[in-house]
Each structure stands twice: as structure tokens, then as C-alpha cells.
């Protein structure tokens, strides 16, 4: 497969953090090609209507290409061992842009975490229905509340 990222042989694009996120890498996907995101963006009262990722993805064609490629690769089928990226940092964000596409997308995130036990992964998602309780200990999940200006005291199960 093509080398989508300079420091890994994986086709998965690893985004390099900048500014306050300098040194924190992330694995992201497209909001523009994600049916879940497209459905949520038009629902009143949801944060998805103000999605910064969708805005940036629309403005920057190169970014959109990377995100759409990651979406296709992560959601289509199980990653081959040689396509799972090696993360050289201690921390990796999942979904600083985007959202889980489907169960396969989550399963591939698990594969990435398992191949990189030295790295702490944190996945932000609104789609708790796709999260398996049997996941590696280096994969944390943060519930991303979809409701605008509505703090929650308990994460839905």
C-alpha cells in the first residue's frame, strides 16, 4: 500500500499535533463521508450542527483526502497486520476529527491499540453502541455528549 504517513509504512494517516497539541498525534476520519455525522448535523440542539471538523475538512482539500482515506480503510474490513501503524509517541488521540463509522472502525482501533501497548489511546465518540467492554487497557473511551450546552452527570450506557 502507499505510504500515507512519513514515519510509518501503514496506509493510515497519522495527524501531527500543533499548537497546544504539539507532540500529540491523532488518527482521524471524515465527517463529510460519515453517514452518522451527516444525519446528526441537521438535528436541532446537537453540537454536530457546529462541527469544526466539518468546516476544516471543507476548507482544506488535502486534509479531506487524508480523512476520507482513513474512513475507507478503517471501516471497510480488518486491517492486515502490516497495515496497522506503529505509533512512536506515548499518547494518541482518536477522533479529534470525525466519528466512528461502524463496528469495523472500532475493531480496527482496538487492533491499533493492541499493536502499540506502550501508547495510551483515547477515543472520543458519541457512538457508545459500537464500543466493546472487552478492549485493551491502553484504550480509553470518552463519551462525547452530542447535546449542545447540556452538561451530563452520568454517561449513558
Short mmCIF file of C-alpha atoms in Angstrom, two decimals:
data_model
loop_
_atom_site.label_atom_id
_atom_site.label_comp_id
_atom_site.label_asym_id
_atom_site.label_seq_id
_atom_site.Cartn_x
_atom_site.Cartn_y
_atom_site.Cartn_z
CA UNK A 1 0.00 0.00 0.00
CA UNK A 2 1.06 3.60 -0.39
CA UNK A 3 2.97 5.31 2.37
CA UNK A 4 0.35 7.79 3.61
CA UNK A 5 2.46 8.93 6.55
CA UNK A 6 6.20 9.64 6.54
CA UNK A 7 7.16 7.70 9.68
CA UNK A 8 5.12 4.55 9.24
CA UNK A 9 4.51 2.06 6.46
CA UNK A 10 0.80 1.99 7.25
CA UNK A 11 -1.76 3.48 4.86
CA UNK A 12 -3.40 5.13 7.90
CA UNK A 13 -2.63 8.85 8.03
CA UNK A 14 -1.38 9.96 11.45
CA UNK A 15 -2.04 13.64 12.10
CA UNK A 16 0.72 15.53 13.88
CA UNK A 17 -0.49 17.82 16.67
CA UNK A 18 0.26 21.54 16.53
CA UNK A 19 -0.11 24.44 18.96
CA UNK A 20 -1.35 23.24 22.35
CA UNK A 21 -1.49 19.68 20.94
CA UNK A 22 2.15 19.69 19.79
CA UNK A 23 3.59 16.21 20.22
CA UNK A 24 0.17 14.53 20.43
CA UNK A 25 -0.63 12.52 17.33
CA UNK A 26 -4.14 11.55 16.27
CA UNK A 27 -5.97 9.19 13.98
CA UNK A 28 -8.99 10.84 12.43
CA UNK A 29 -11.75 10.24 9.92
CA UNK A 30 -14.07 12.21 7.69
CA UNK A 31 -17.25 13.85 8.91
CA UNK A 32 -18.29 14.58 5.32
CA UNK A 33 -18.43 10.91 4.29
CA UNK A 34 -19.73 9.55 7.59
CA UNK A 35 -23.49 8.81 7.42
CA UNK A 36 -23.80 9.19 11.20
CA UNK A 37 -22.27 12.69 11.09
CA UNK A 38 -24.41 13.69 8.13
CA UNK A 39 -27.57 12.60 9.96
CA UNK A 40 -26.61 14.33 13.20
CA UNK A 41 -25.55 17.71 11.71
CA UNK A 42 -29.12 18.72 10.90
CA UNK A 43 -30.74 17.75 14.20
CA UNK A 44 -31.62 20.79 16.33
CA UNK A 45 -29.87 21.13 19.69
CA UNK A 46 -26.89 18.96 18.80
CA UNK A 47 -23.25 20.06 18.77
CA UNK A 48 -22.87 18.37 15.38
CA UNK A 49 -24.52 21.40 13.74
CA UNK A 50 -21.48 23.46 14.81
CA UNK A 51 -18.83 20.87 13.90
CA UNK A 52 -15.38 22.49 13.50
CA UNK A 53 -14.04 19.31 11.84
CA UNK A 54 -16.61 19.55 9.04
CA UNK A 55 -15.65 23.20 8.49
CA UNK A 56 -11.90 22.49 8.31
CA UNK A 57 -12.45 19.43 6.15
CA UNK A 58 -14.45 21.54 3.70
CA UNK A 59 -11.80 24.28 3.53
CA UNK A 60 -8.68 22.09 3.17
CA UNK A 61 -8.85 19.54 0.32
CA UNK A 62 -5.63 17.74 1.35
CA UNK A 63 -6.98 17.23 4.87
CA UNK A 64 -10.25 15.96 3.43
CA UNK A 65 -8.35 13.43 1.31
CA UNK A 66 -6.47 12.05 4.33
CA UNK A 67 -9.62 11.86 6.43
CA UNK A 68 -11.67 10.17 3.70
CA UNK A 69 -8.89 7.67 3.08
CA UNK A 70 -8.72 6.82 6.80
CA UNK A 71 -12.51 6.44 6.88
CA UNK A 72 -12.47 3.98 3.98
CA UNK A 73 -9.55 1.96 5.32
CA UNK A 74 -10.72 1.80 8.94
CA UNK A 75 -14.36 0.97 8.20
CA UNK A 76 -14.07 -1.45 5.24
CA UNK A 77 -12.51 -4.53 6.79
CA UNK A 78 -9.97 -5.79 9.28
CA UNK A 79 -6.56 -4.14 8.93
CA UNK A 80 -3.82 -6.50 7.83
CA UNK A 81 -1.01 -6.72 10.38
CA UNK A 82 1.39 -4.88 8.10
CA UNK A 83 -1.12 -2.02 7.67
CA UNK A 84 -1.51 -1.34 11.39
CA UNK A 85 0.53 1.77 12.17
CA UNK A 86 3.28 1.80 14.74
CA UNK A 87 2.79 4.82 16.97
CA UNK A 88 6.09 6.18 18.28
CA UNK A 89 4.56 8.56 20.83
CA UNK A 90 3.23 7.73 24.30
CA UNK A 91 -0.22 9.23 23.61
CA UNK A 92 -2.57 9.13 20.61
CA UNK A 93 -5.97 10.76 20.19
CA UNK A 94 -8.66 9.01 18.19
CA UNK A 95 -11.32 11.22 16.58
CA UNK A 96 -10.07 14.71 17.21
CA UNK A 97 -11.76 14.97 13.78
CA UNK A 98 -14.55 12.60 12.87
CA UNK A 99 -16.55 9.84 14.48
CA UNK A 100 -16.68 6.06 14.34
CA UNK A 101 -18.15 4.91 11.05
CA UNK A 102 -19.20 1.40 12.10
CA UNK A 103 -18.23 -1.59 14.25
CA UNK A 104 -15.29 -2.44 11.99
CA UNK A 105 -13.87 1.05 12.53
CA UNK A 106 -13.89 0.45 16.30
CA UNK A 107 -12.46 -3.06 15.88
CA UNK A 108 -9.57 -1.61 13.86
CA UNK A 109 -8.91 1.00 16.57
CA UNK A 110 -8.65 -1.92 19.01
CA UNK A 111 -6.15 -3.63 16.66
CA UNK A 112 -4.06 -0.45 16.56
CA UNK A 113 -4.08 -0.17 20.37
CA UNK A 114 -3.12 -3.83 20.77
CA UNK A 115 -0.16 -3.47 18.39
CA UNK A 116 1.04 -0.41 20.35
CA UNK A 117 0.82 -1.41 24.05
CA UNK A 118 3.32 1.33 25.01
CA UNK A 119 0.90 4.05 23.82
CA UNK A 120 -2.16 5.37 25.64
CA UNK A 121 -5.03 5.82 23.17
CA UNK A 122 -8.08 7.92 23.92
CA UNK A 123 -11.13 7.63 21.69
CA UNK A 124 -13.78 10.36 21.70
CA UNK A 125 -17.16 9.11 20.48
CA UNK A 126 -20.89 9.66 20.63
CA UNK A 127 -21.46 6.08 19.47
CA UNK A 128 -21.24 4.04 22.66
CA UNK A 129 -23.29 1.30 20.98
CA UNK A 130 -20.16 0.39 18.97
CA UNK A 131 -17.84 0.13 21.98
CA UNK A 132 -16.96 -3.30 23.28
CA UNK A 133 -16.31 -3.63 27.02
CA UNK A 134 -13.53 -6.09 26.09
CA UNK A 135 -10.90 -3.66 24.90
CA UNK A 136 -7.23 -3.28 25.68
CA UNK A 137 -6.33 -1.41 28.86
CA UNK A 138 -4.42 1.21 26.84
CA UNK A 139 -7.63 2.29 25.02
CA UNK A 140 -9.69 4.82 26.97
CA UNK A 141 -13.12 5.89 25.74
CA UNK A 142 -14.53 9.36 26.35
CA UNK A 143 -18.23 9.91 25.74
CA UNK A 144 -18.70 12.97 23.58
CA UNK A 145 -22.06 14.45 24.58
CA UNK A 146 -23.97 15.37 21.41
CA UNK A 147 -26.33 17.82 23.15
CA UNK A 148 -25.36 21.47 22.85
CA UNK A 149 -24.95 23.31 26.18
CA UNK A 150 -26.31 20.33 28.15
CA UNK A 151 -23.82 19.04 30.72
CA UNK A 152 -24.43 15.47 31.86
CA UNK A 153 -23.75 13.90 35.24
CA UNK A 154 -23.95 10.28 34.09
CA UNK A 155 -22.63 8.78 30.89
CA UNK A 156 -25.36 6.81 29.09
CA UNK A 157 -24.83 3.08 28.84
#
